[in-house]
GROMACS .gro file of C-alpha atoms in nm:
model
  464
    1MET     CA    1  12.895   7.979  -0.786
    2LEU     CA    2  12.549   8.045  -0.647
    3PRO     CA    3  12.449   8.001  -0.282
    4SER     CA    4  12.264   7.681  -0.370
    5SER     CA    5  12.593   7.533  -0.491
    6VAL     CA    6  12.762   7.600  -0.155
    7HIS     CA    7  12.481   7.538   0.093
    8TYR     CA    8  12.291   7.258  -0.078
    9PHE     CA    9  12.488   7.069  -0.342
   10ALA     CA   10  12.819   7.090  -0.156
   11LYS     CA   11  12.655   6.966   0.164
   12LEU     CA   12  12.487   6.687  -0.027
   13THR     CA   13  12.818   6.570  -0.174
   14GLY     CA   14  13.023   6.622   0.143
   15THR     CA   15  13.247   6.883  -0.019
   16LYS     CA   16  13.138   7.197   0.166
   17ALA     CA   17  13.422   7.189   0.421
   18ALA     CA   18  13.681   7.155   0.145
   19ILE     CA   19  13.526   7.440  -0.055
   20ASP     CA   20  13.508   7.663   0.253
   21ALA     CA   21  13.874   7.590   0.329
   22ALA     CA   22  13.998   7.650  -0.027
   23GLY     CA   23  14.032   8.027   0.015
   24PHE     CA   24  13.805   8.125  -0.273
   25MET     CA   25  13.681   8.482  -0.288
   26ARG     CA   26  13.354   8.502  -0.096
   27LYS     CA   27  13.067   8.692  -0.258
   28HIS     CA   28  12.755   8.819  -0.086
   29GLY     CA   29  12.564   8.958  -0.384
   30GLY     CA   30  12.602   9.158  -0.701
   31THR     CA   31  12.619   9.516  -0.826
   32PHE     CA   32  12.453   9.615  -1.153
   33ARG     CA   33  12.456   9.928  -1.361
   34TRP     CA   34  12.170   9.797  -1.569
   35GLY     CA   35  11.833   9.934  -1.673
   36THR     CA   36  11.698  10.284  -1.697
   37ARG     CA   37  11.849  10.419  -1.375
   38PRO     CA   38  12.203  10.547  -1.439
   39GLU     CA   39  12.317  10.476  -1.082
   40PRO     CA   40  12.428  10.122  -0.993
   41TRP     CA   41  12.202   9.905  -0.779
   42ARG     CA   42  12.296   9.611  -0.558
   43PHE     CA   43  12.135   9.300  -0.413
   44THR     CA   44  12.257   9.065  -0.140
   45PHE     CA   45  12.187   8.694  -0.109
   46GLU     CA   46  12.075   8.760   0.248
   47GLU     CA   47  11.763   8.933   0.115
   48GLY     CA   48  11.622   8.611  -0.031
   49GLN     CA   49  11.767   8.347   0.198
   50ALA     CA   50  11.549   8.048   0.273
   51ARG     CA   51  11.760   7.933   0.568
   52PRO     CA   52  11.974   8.118   0.821
   53GLY     CA   53  12.336   8.156   0.718
   54GLU     CA   54  12.291   8.090   0.346
   55THR     CA   55  12.404   8.442   0.262
   56TYR     CA   56  12.715   8.386   0.054
   57ALA     CA   57  12.868   8.198  -0.238
   58TYR     CA   58  13.217   8.193  -0.390
   59GLN     CA   59  13.394   8.329  -0.695
   60VAL     CA   60  13.589   8.017  -0.787
   61GLU     CA   61  13.896   7.971  -1.001
   62ARG     CA   62  13.774   7.684  -1.213
   63ALA     CA   63  14.108   7.502  -1.236
   64ARG     CA   64  14.130   7.481  -0.857
   65PHE     CA   65  13.760   7.412  -0.807
   66ASP     CA   66  13.750   7.136  -1.068
   67LYS     CA   67  14.053   6.967  -0.912
   68LEU     CA   68  13.887   6.988  -0.571
   69MET     CA   69  13.578   6.813  -0.712
   70LEU     CA   70  13.792   6.551  -0.886
   71ASP     CA   71  13.981   6.478  -0.565
   72ALA     CA   72  13.652   6.446  -0.375
   73ALA     CA   73  13.527   6.194  -0.630
   74ARG     CA   74  13.850   5.995  -0.594
   75ASP     CA   75  13.818   6.002  -0.214
   76ALA     CA   76  13.462   5.872  -0.247
   77GLY     CA   77  13.584   5.571  -0.443
   78ALA     CA   78  13.581   5.682  -0.807
   79GLU     CA   79  13.861   5.557  -1.031
   80ILE     CA   80  14.016   5.851  -1.219
   81ARG     CA   81  14.185   5.792  -1.553
   82GLN     CA   82  14.363   6.094  -1.697
   83PRO     CA   83  14.474   6.234  -1.928
   84CYS     CA   84  14.252   6.043  -2.169
   85ASN     CA   85  14.051   6.131  -2.481
   86VAL     CA   86  13.717   5.964  -2.547
   87THR     CA   87  13.714   5.859  -2.913
   88GLY     CA   88  13.372   5.697  -2.941
   89LEU     CA   89  13.076   5.525  -2.784
   90ILE     CA   90  13.021   5.150  -2.758
   91GLU     CA   91  12.666   5.068  -2.865
   92GLU     CA   92  12.492   4.733  -2.858
   93GLN     CA   93  12.131   4.660  -2.950
   94GLY     CA   94  12.029   5.026  -2.944
   95ARG     CA   95  12.195   5.101  -2.611
   96VAL     CA   96  12.517   5.277  -2.507
   97VAL     CA   97  12.721   5.034  -2.299
   98GLY     CA   98  13.054   5.215  -2.267
   99VAL     CA   99  13.318   5.433  -2.431
  100ARG     CA  100  13.638   5.393  -2.632
  101TYR     CA  101  13.925   5.613  -2.525
  102ARG     CA  102  14.288   5.684  -2.595
  103SER     CA  103  14.532   5.710  -2.304
  104GLN     CA  104  14.838   5.932  -2.281
  105ASP     CA  105  15.060   5.664  -2.437
  106GLU     CA  106  14.830   5.660  -2.746
  107ALA     CA  107  14.697   5.314  -2.657
  108GLU     CA  108  14.330   5.244  -2.739
  109HIS     CA  109  14.101   5.115  -2.465
  110GLU     CA  110  13.739   5.020  -2.403
  111LEU     CA  111  13.552   5.090  -2.081
  112ARG     CA  112  13.209   4.937  -2.029
  113ALA     CA  113  12.946   5.063  -1.787
  114ARG     CA  114  12.574   5.037  -1.724
  115TYR     CA  115  12.549   5.415  -1.771
  116VAL     CA  116  12.768   5.677  -1.937
  117ILE     CA  117  12.727   6.036  -1.813
  118ASP     CA  118  12.864   6.305  -2.044
  119SER     CA  119  12.982   6.610  -1.848
  120THR     CA  120  13.249   6.716  -2.097
  121GLY     CA  121  13.118   7.068  -2.156
  122HIS     CA  122  13.012   7.265  -2.463
  123GLY     CA  123  13.269   7.083  -2.678
  124SER     CA  124  13.104   6.745  -2.614
  125ARG     CA  125  13.157   6.485  -2.884
  126MET     CA  126  12.883   6.260  -2.746
  127ALA     CA  127  12.591   6.507  -2.745
  128ARG     CA  128  12.527   6.445  -3.116
  129ALA     CA  129  12.451   6.081  -3.039
  130VAL     CA  130  12.168   6.193  -2.808
  131GLY     CA  131  12.008   6.470  -3.014
  132GLN     CA  132  12.059   6.793  -3.203
  133ARG     CA  133  12.201   7.109  -3.050
  134GLN     CA  134  11.940   7.382  -3.081
  135TYR     CA  135  12.071   7.737  -3.061
  136SER     CA  136  11.867   8.013  -2.900
  137GLU     CA  137  11.691   8.257  -3.129
  138VAL     CA  138  11.676   8.507  -2.841
  139PHE     CA  139  12.029   8.497  -2.697
  140ARG     CA  140  12.235   8.537  -3.012
  141ASN     CA  141  12.541   8.692  -2.854
  142VAL     CA  142  12.918   8.699  -2.876
  143ALA     CA  143  13.141   8.705  -2.568
  144GLY     CA  144  13.503   8.814  -2.544
  145TYR     CA  145  13.684   8.770  -2.215
  146GLY     CA  146  14.021   8.750  -2.044
  147TYR     CA  147  14.197   8.805  -1.711
  148TRP     CA  148  14.370   9.102  -1.549
  149ARG     CA  149  14.623   9.113  -1.268
  150HIS     CA  150  14.632   9.353  -0.972
  151PRO     CA  151  14.299   9.535  -1.024
  152GLU     CA  152  14.159   9.791  -0.785
  153PRO     CA  153  13.845   9.674  -0.600
  154VAL     CA  154  13.527   9.831  -0.733
  155THR     CA  155  13.427   9.908  -0.373
  156ARG     CA  156  13.605   9.848  -0.044
  157GLU     CA  157  13.296   9.700   0.119
  158ASN     CA  158  13.183   9.437  -0.132
  159VAL     CA  159  13.509   9.320  -0.285
  160GLY     CA  160  13.381   8.972  -0.383
  161ASP     CA  161  13.064   9.083  -0.564
  162ILE     CA  162  13.018   9.047  -0.936
  163LEU     CA  163  12.978   9.378  -1.120
  164CYS     CA  164  12.781   9.400  -1.445
  165GLU     CA  165  12.755   9.716  -1.655
  166ALA     CA  166  12.517   9.744  -1.948
  167PHE     CA  167  12.572   9.961  -2.255
  168ASP     CA  168  12.393  10.008  -2.587
  169GLU     CA  169  12.548   9.709  -2.762
  170GLY     CA  170  12.550   9.469  -2.465
  171TRP     CA  171  12.708   9.443  -2.122
  172ALA     CA  172  13.035   9.367  -1.942
  173TRP     CA  173  13.131   9.169  -1.633
  174HIS     CA  174  13.392   9.214  -1.363
  175ILE     CA  175  13.441   8.901  -1.148
  176PRO     CA  176  13.709   8.915  -0.876
  177LEU     CA  177  13.868   8.570  -0.844
  178SER     CA  178  14.131   8.669  -0.587
  179PRO     CA  179  14.279   8.993  -0.453
  180THR     CA  180  14.520   8.989  -0.751
  181LEU     CA  181  14.313   8.832  -1.031
  182VAL     CA  182  13.992   8.939  -1.201
  183SER     CA  183  13.790   8.799  -1.491
  184ILE     CA  184  13.673   9.061  -1.740
  185GLY     CA  185  13.433   8.998  -2.027
  186VAL     CA  186  13.199   9.170  -2.266
  187VAL     CA  187  12.881   9.029  -2.421
  188VAL     CA  188  12.740   9.195  -2.733
  189ASP     CA  189  12.463   9.118  -2.977
  190SER     CA  190  12.577   8.908  -3.274
  191ARG     CA  191  12.518   9.211  -3.501
  192HIS     CA  192  12.839   9.350  -3.352
  193ALA     CA  193  13.039   9.029  -3.391
  194GLY     CA  194  13.249   9.192  -3.664
  195ARG     CA  195  13.445   9.373  -3.395
  196PHE     CA  196  13.593   9.037  -3.294
  197SER     CA  197  13.705   8.939  -3.643
  198GLY     CA  198  14.037   9.111  -3.578
  199ASP     CA  199  14.228   9.150  -3.252
  200ALA     CA  200  14.005   9.015  -2.971
  201ARG     CA  201  14.180   9.220  -2.701
  202GLU     CA  202  14.119   9.540  -2.896
  203ALA     CA  203  13.751   9.448  -2.934
  204VAL     CA  204  13.714   9.392  -2.560
  205ASP     CA  205  13.892   9.720  -2.485
  206PHE     CA  206  13.665   9.901  -2.733
  207PHE     CA  207  13.347   9.795  -2.553
  208LEU     CA  208  13.496   9.847  -2.205
  209GLN     CA  209  13.517  10.216  -2.288
  210ARG     CA  210  13.138  10.221  -2.229
  211CYS     CA  211  13.182  10.087  -1.873
  212PRO     CA  212  13.311  10.358  -1.636
  213MET     CA  213  13.303  10.145  -1.318
  214ILE     CA  214  13.495   9.854  -1.468
  215ARG     CA  215  13.731  10.087  -1.649
  216GLY     CA  216  13.812  10.257  -1.319
  217ALA     CA  217  13.885   9.924  -1.148
  218LEU     CA  218  14.126   9.833  -1.430
  219ALA     CA  219  14.309  10.167  -1.442
  220LYS     CA  220  14.624  10.020  -1.286
  221ALA     CA  221  14.565   9.655  -1.375
  222ARG     CA  222  14.751   9.457  -1.640
  223PRO     CA  223  14.585   9.211  -1.879
  224ILE     CA  224  14.743   8.868  -1.881
  225GLY     CA  225  14.881   8.845  -2.233
  226ASP     CA  226  14.977   8.548  -2.446
  227GLY     CA  227  15.338   8.569  -2.331
  228CYS     CA  228  15.256   8.534  -1.960
  229ARG     CA  229  15.470   8.295  -1.756
  230GLN     CA  230  15.435   8.171  -1.402
  231ALA     CA  231  15.720   8.398  -1.294
  232ASP     CA  232  15.501   8.699  -1.377
  233GLY     CA  233  15.294   8.631  -1.067
  234CYS     CA  234  14.983   8.434  -1.160
  235ALA     CA  235  14.733   8.392  -0.879
  236SER     CA  236  14.755   8.013  -0.861
  237LYS     CA  237  15.043   7.774  -0.927
  238LEU     CA  238  14.783   7.512  -1.014
  239SER     CA  239  14.673   7.734  -1.302
  240CYS     CA  240  15.006   7.696  -1.477
  241ALA     CA  241  15.150   7.396  -1.659
  242GLU     CA  242  15.519   7.397  -1.740
  243GLY     CA  243  15.530   7.772  -1.689
  244SER     CA  244  15.248   7.861  -1.931
  245CYS     CA  245  14.949   8.034  -1.771
  246ILE     CA  246  14.600   7.911  -1.854
  247TYR     CA  247  14.472   8.264  -1.792
  248ALA     CA  248  14.677   8.414  -2.075
  249GLY     CA  249  14.515   8.567  -2.381
  250THR     CA  250  14.165   8.674  -2.483
  251ARG     CA  251  13.897   8.418  -2.565
  252VAL     CA  252  13.595   8.459  -2.791
  253ARG     CA  253  13.274   8.251  -2.778
  254LYS     CA  254  12.991   8.278  -3.030
  255ASP     CA  255  12.640   8.129  -3.024
  256TYR     CA  256  12.692   7.986  -2.677
  257SER     CA  257  12.322   7.976  -2.577
  258TYR     CA  258  12.175   7.638  -2.667
  259THR     CA  259  11.998   7.327  -2.549
  260ASN     CA  260  12.013   6.974  -2.682
  261SER     CA  261  11.690   6.838  -2.830
  262ARG     CA  262  11.721   6.543  -2.589
  263PHE     CA  263  11.920   6.492  -2.270
  264TRP     CA  264  11.932   6.113  -2.269
  265ILE     CA  265  11.912   5.792  -2.467
  266PRO     CA  266  11.932   5.440  -2.320
  267GLY     CA  267  12.266   5.413  -2.142
  268LEU     CA  268  12.379   5.775  -2.196
  269ALA     CA  269  12.281   6.107  -2.034
  270LEU     CA  270  12.405   6.462  -2.084
  271ILE     CA  271  12.460   6.705  -1.796
  272GLY     CA  272  12.613   7.052  -1.764
  273ASP     CA  273  12.721   7.239  -2.076
  274ALA     CA  274  12.708   6.914  -2.275
  275ALA     CA  275  12.328   6.943  -2.244
  276CYS     CA  276  12.259   7.317  -2.234
  277PHE     CA  277  12.389   7.664  -2.154
  278ILE     CA  278  12.207   7.995  -2.130
  279ASP     CA  279  12.412   8.301  -2.045
  280PRO     CA  280  12.690   8.406  -1.806
  281VAL     CA  281  12.508   8.700  -1.647
  282PHE     CA  282  12.399   8.524  -1.325
  283SER     CA  283  12.666   8.251  -1.313
  284SER     CA  284  12.410   7.974  -1.355
  285GLY     CA  285  12.644   7.727  -1.529
  286ILE     CA  286  12.779   7.539  -1.225
  287HIS     CA  287  12.436   7.546  -1.061
  288LEU     CA  288  12.264   7.386  -1.361
  289ALA     CA  289  12.539   7.125  -1.391
  290GLN     CA  290  12.507   7.032  -1.023
  291HIS     CA  291  12.129   7.027  -1.048
  292ALA     CA  292  12.153   6.790  -1.346
  293ALA     CA  293  12.406   6.568  -1.167
  294LEU     CA  294  12.167   6.527  -0.874
  295GLN     CA  295  11.872   6.443  -1.099
  296VAL     CA  296  12.066   6.189  -1.305
  297THR     CA  297  12.196   6.030  -0.982
  298ARG     CA  298  11.839   5.986  -0.867
  299ALA     CA  299  11.743   5.841  -1.206
  300ILE     CA  300  12.025   5.584  -1.199
  301ASN     CA  301  11.974   5.486  -0.835
  302THR     CA  302  11.600   5.440  -0.878
  303THR     CA  303  11.642   5.240  -1.198
  304LEU     CA  304  11.906   5.010  -1.049
  305ALA     CA  305  11.692   4.958  -0.739
  306GLY     CA  306  11.406   4.844  -0.963
  307ALA     CA  307  11.168   5.100  -0.809
  308ALA     CA  308  11.065   5.240  -1.149
  309SER     CA  309  11.144   5.180  -1.515
  310GLU     CA  310  11.447   5.336  -1.677
  311ARG     CA  311  11.230   5.537  -1.915
  312ARG     CA  312  11.020   5.676  -1.630
  313CYS     CA  313  11.327   5.769  -1.425
  314PHE     CA  314  11.518   5.936  -1.705
  315GLU     CA  315  11.213   6.122  -1.830
  316GLU     CA  316  11.183   6.259  -1.476
  317PHE     CA  317  11.552   6.360  -1.491
  318GLU     CA  318  11.504   6.548  -1.816
  319ARG     CA  319  11.181   6.720  -1.712
  320ARG     CA  320  11.331   6.847  -1.386
  321TYR     CA  321  11.651   6.957  -1.558
  322ARG     CA  322  11.462   7.144  -1.829
  323LEU     CA  323  11.241   7.309  -1.566
  324GLU     CA  324  11.544   7.455  -1.387
  325TYR     CA  325  11.686   7.569  -1.721
  326LEU     CA  326  11.348   7.722  -1.808
  327PHE     CA  327  11.336   7.928  -1.488
  328PHE     CA  328  11.666   8.098  -1.572
  329CYS     CA  329  11.596   8.124  -1.943
  330THR     CA  330  11.251   8.278  -1.899
  331PHE     CA  331  11.377   8.533  -1.649
  332LEU     CA  332  11.680   8.628  -1.857
  333ARG     CA  333  11.459   8.709  -2.154
  334ALA     CA  334  11.297   8.975  -1.934
  335PHE     CA  335  11.628   9.084  -1.781
  336TYR     CA  336  11.774   9.156  -2.124
  337GLN     CA  337  11.509   9.427  -2.169
  338MET     CA  338  11.757   9.693  -2.067
  339ASN     CA  339  11.510   9.980  -2.099
  340GLN     CA  340  11.339   9.878  -1.773
  341SER     CA  341  11.395   9.964  -1.407
  342GLU     CA  342  11.530   9.718  -1.153
  343GLU     CA  343  11.183   9.708  -0.994
  344HIS     CA  344  11.053   9.565  -1.323
  345TYR     CA  345  11.313   9.285  -1.309
  346PHE     CA  346  11.216   9.207  -0.951
  347TRP     CA  347  10.849   9.194  -1.052
  348GLN     CA  348  10.927   8.957  -1.338
  349ALA     CA  349  11.102   8.722  -1.096
  350SER     CA  350  10.804   8.738  -0.861
  351ARG     CA  351  10.567   8.646  -1.145
  352LEU     CA  352  10.787   8.351  -1.234
  353LEU     CA  353  10.800   8.223  -0.875
  354ALA     CA  354  10.429   8.290  -0.821
  355GLY     CA  355  10.485   8.549  -0.549
  356VAL     CA  356  10.703   8.370  -0.293
  357GLY     CA  357  10.798   8.669  -0.075
  358ASN     CA  358  10.805   9.021  -0.213
  359ASP     CA  359  10.933   9.106  -0.562
  360ARG     CA  360  11.290   9.172  -0.454
  361GLU     CA  361  11.308   8.854  -0.245
  362SER     CA  362  11.179   8.654  -0.542
  363PHE     CA  363  11.454   8.801  -0.761
  364VAL     CA  364  11.723   8.708  -0.510
  365ARG     CA  365  11.584   8.358  -0.461
  366LEU     CA  366  11.586   8.296  -0.833
  367VAL     CA  367  11.942   8.422  -0.894
  368SER     CA  368  12.060   8.230  -0.585
  369GLY     CA  369  11.957   7.903  -0.747
  370GLY     CA  370  11.659   7.840  -0.520
  371ALA     CA  371  11.378   7.844  -0.775
  372THR     CA  372  11.281   7.477  -0.752
  373ARG     CA  373  11.475   7.366  -0.448
  374GLY     CA  374  11.273   7.190  -0.181
  375ALA     CA  375  11.418   7.418   0.086
  376LEU     CA  376  11.242   7.724  -0.054
  377VAL     CA  377  11.031   7.742   0.262
  378HIS     CA  378  11.176   7.674   0.606
  379ASP     CA  379  10.988   7.677   0.935
  380ASP     CA  380  11.206   7.960   1.071
  381SER     CA  381  11.197   8.177   0.760
  382GLY     CA  382  10.879   8.364   0.851
  383LEU     CA  383  10.686   8.206   0.563
  384LYS     CA  384  10.390   7.981   0.637
  385LEU     CA  385  10.359   7.632   0.501
  386GLU     CA  386   9.983   7.667   0.473
  387GLU     CA  387  10.028   7.961   0.232
  388ALA     CA  388  10.130   7.705  -0.026
  389LEU     CA  389   9.801   7.519   0.033
  390VAL     CA  390   9.570   7.816  -0.014
  391ASP     CA  391   9.518   7.781  -0.389
  392ARG     CA  392   9.384   7.425  -0.415
  393ALA     CA  393   9.341   7.440  -0.790
  394THR     CA  394   9.706   7.522  -0.839
  395LEU     CA  395   9.814   7.254  -0.592
  396LEU     CA  396   9.604   6.977  -0.745
  397ASN     CA  397   9.639   7.067  -1.114
  398ARG     CA  398  10.014   7.141  -1.110
  399ILE     CA  399   9.997   7.449  -1.332
  400PRO     CA  400  10.339   7.476  -1.504
  401LEU     CA  401  10.594   7.706  -1.337
  402ALA     CA  402  10.361   7.842  -1.070
  403GLY     CA  403  10.256   7.490  -0.976
  404GLU     CA  404  10.614   7.366  -0.978
  405ARG     CA  405  10.704   7.636  -0.727
  406ILE     CA  406  10.429   7.521  -0.491
  407ASN     CA  407  10.539   7.161  -0.527
  408ALA     CA  408  10.896   7.263  -0.447
  409VAL     CA  409  10.776   7.450  -0.138
  410LEU     CA  410  10.605   7.137  -0.009
  411ALA     CA  411  10.874   6.889  -0.107
  412ASP     CA  412  11.037   6.859   0.236
  413LYS     CA  413  10.710   6.810   0.422
  414LEU     CA  414  10.494   6.606   0.184
  415LYS     CA  415  10.733   6.466  -0.080
  416LEU     CA  416  10.512   6.573  -0.369
  417PRO     CA  417  10.601   6.517  -0.735
  418LEU     CA  418  10.681   6.819  -0.950
  419TYR     CA  419  10.436   6.688  -1.209
  420SER     CA  420  10.103   6.515  -1.159
  421ASP     CA  421  10.233   6.203  -1.335
  422GLY     CA  422  10.588   6.234  -1.202
  423LEU     CA  423  10.802   6.071  -0.935
  424SER     CA  424  10.859   6.212  -0.587
  425CYS     CA  425  11.153   6.281  -0.360
  426SER     CA  426  11.244   6.510  -0.073
  427GLU     CA  427  11.531   6.754  -0.074
  428TYR     CA  428  11.807   6.517   0.031
  429ASP     CA  429  11.674   6.194  -0.120
  430LEU     CA  430  11.901   6.026  -0.376
  431GLU     CA  431  11.620   5.810  -0.514
  432TRP     CA  432  11.268   5.875  -0.639
  433PHE     CA  433  10.953   5.689  -0.545
  434GLU     CA  434  10.596   5.667  -0.666
  435PRO     CA  435  10.398   5.965  -0.536
  436GLY     CA  436  10.078   5.798  -0.416
  437ARG     CA  437  10.163   5.845  -0.048
  438GLY     CA  438  10.228   6.217  -0.094
  439ARG     CA  439   9.892   6.265  -0.269
  440GLN     CA  440   9.712   6.089   0.018
  441LEU     CA  441   9.875   6.322   0.271
  442VAL     CA  442   9.781   6.634   0.075
  443ALA     CA  443   9.424   6.513   0.036
  444GLY     CA  444   9.409   6.451   0.412
  445VAL     CA  445   9.535   6.800   0.491
  446LEU     CA  446   9.276   6.955   0.261
  447ARG     CA  447   8.990   6.742   0.393
  448ALA     CA  448   9.082   6.823   0.754
  449GLY     CA  449   9.087   7.195   0.680
  450LEU     CA  450   9.403   7.235   0.886
  451SER     CA  451   9.576   7.570   0.931
  452GLY     CA  452   9.904   7.651   1.099
  453THR     CA  453  10.243   7.506   1.020
  454GLU     CA  454  10.264   7.308   1.344
  455LYS     CA  455   9.924   7.139   1.292
  456ILE     CA  456  10.004   7.043   0.933
  457ALA     CA  457  10.346   6.909   1.032
  458ALA     CA  458  10.192   6.707   1.316
  459PHE     CA  459   9.930   6.562   1.081
  460VAL     CA  460  10.197   6.459   0.829
  461GLN     CA  461  10.406   6.303   1.107
  462ARG     CA  462  10.111   6.095   1.230
  463ARG     CA  463  10.027   5.970   0.881
  464SER     CA  464  10.386   5.896   0.770
   0.00000   0.00000   0.00000
């Protein structure tokens, strides 16, 4: 998870207390042996925090985390039907109006709804009904990964941090999930995919030989093999079903970087890996899924309230979702240039965020999931609200990427749209609205020539 998942999305959904109490491994940053400098370098989330206290995230065991989210949905009033397999969509007059599914007793059922949201992951069977899956021409990689028991911590001080080590053919990750369980994976260019045509474990071990830090942490660890049983000491009883461990074995994923040509059609929207996935290096998967869930919630609420047309609302959903995806995708293209220094990566992040803070702070903000969040600037953060108003051309013309960052900075105060023809909302709104009022406030601030955060805030308060 990223800090935005814990301190924003979890608060928004009322699940933060449950996540904090779950006992997940807390992480405060990451360590990388990546780039031209042979020594590892580290960043902490504290360096780019927008609000006090937002200095950590969690390394989550997905089986436990997903159950926690499912239980929270049930507690909020959702009806859970499982185990079930969706077998098809119900379509009427060019619109999706429900799904057909098969229950555990093999009985066929129909379930009708005003909207169907597909969050079934990269194996989605519904995504083809929305558009074509388009695979990245840049990130053409193969990943092999598995789990080890009883590893040594990479360092005693930062035991929850992710560790990434680059080598000529790709890179490897070390993600501590608990004091006794670690996720290990390697990512290599598709030109080296032949290594995985045989024994996947041997292929992973082959590439790990290029990673001295990870290799040292695994010196006394044991990989969880296909014959693992619960009695062997798995980290979580929830992770096992009838004695068989879900962590057993080595998995291989190919061509996992993609985006769907469309994210919605009338009655159906894609979120999470059903819509797109980039790369595991900065753990952006959960963040993008949560970001999409928030945007599609706003689209549905606004449509049902009659405040804007369905097309307008769902186009806003897709544009905002693609923007967040684009931030990560654009930066990762630069980050995969492994012949650069870490200062170059920081500078690339700063360019992408149009210079919010120094280069290093921009890097941390981006990999914390705060690129387009409305809380990017906070009154107590030392940044000035009026700094976002200096470049009037950028503010008024909404230049892509740089302009979106400025709009995000002002979202809490002025409720600006991300796009000049888009809808508006503030950070914690669950609906959108037409942006005319926000434009009037901005115009008033500019006409008045105000400076100082307090004066601008007072002006907005008087006019709201």
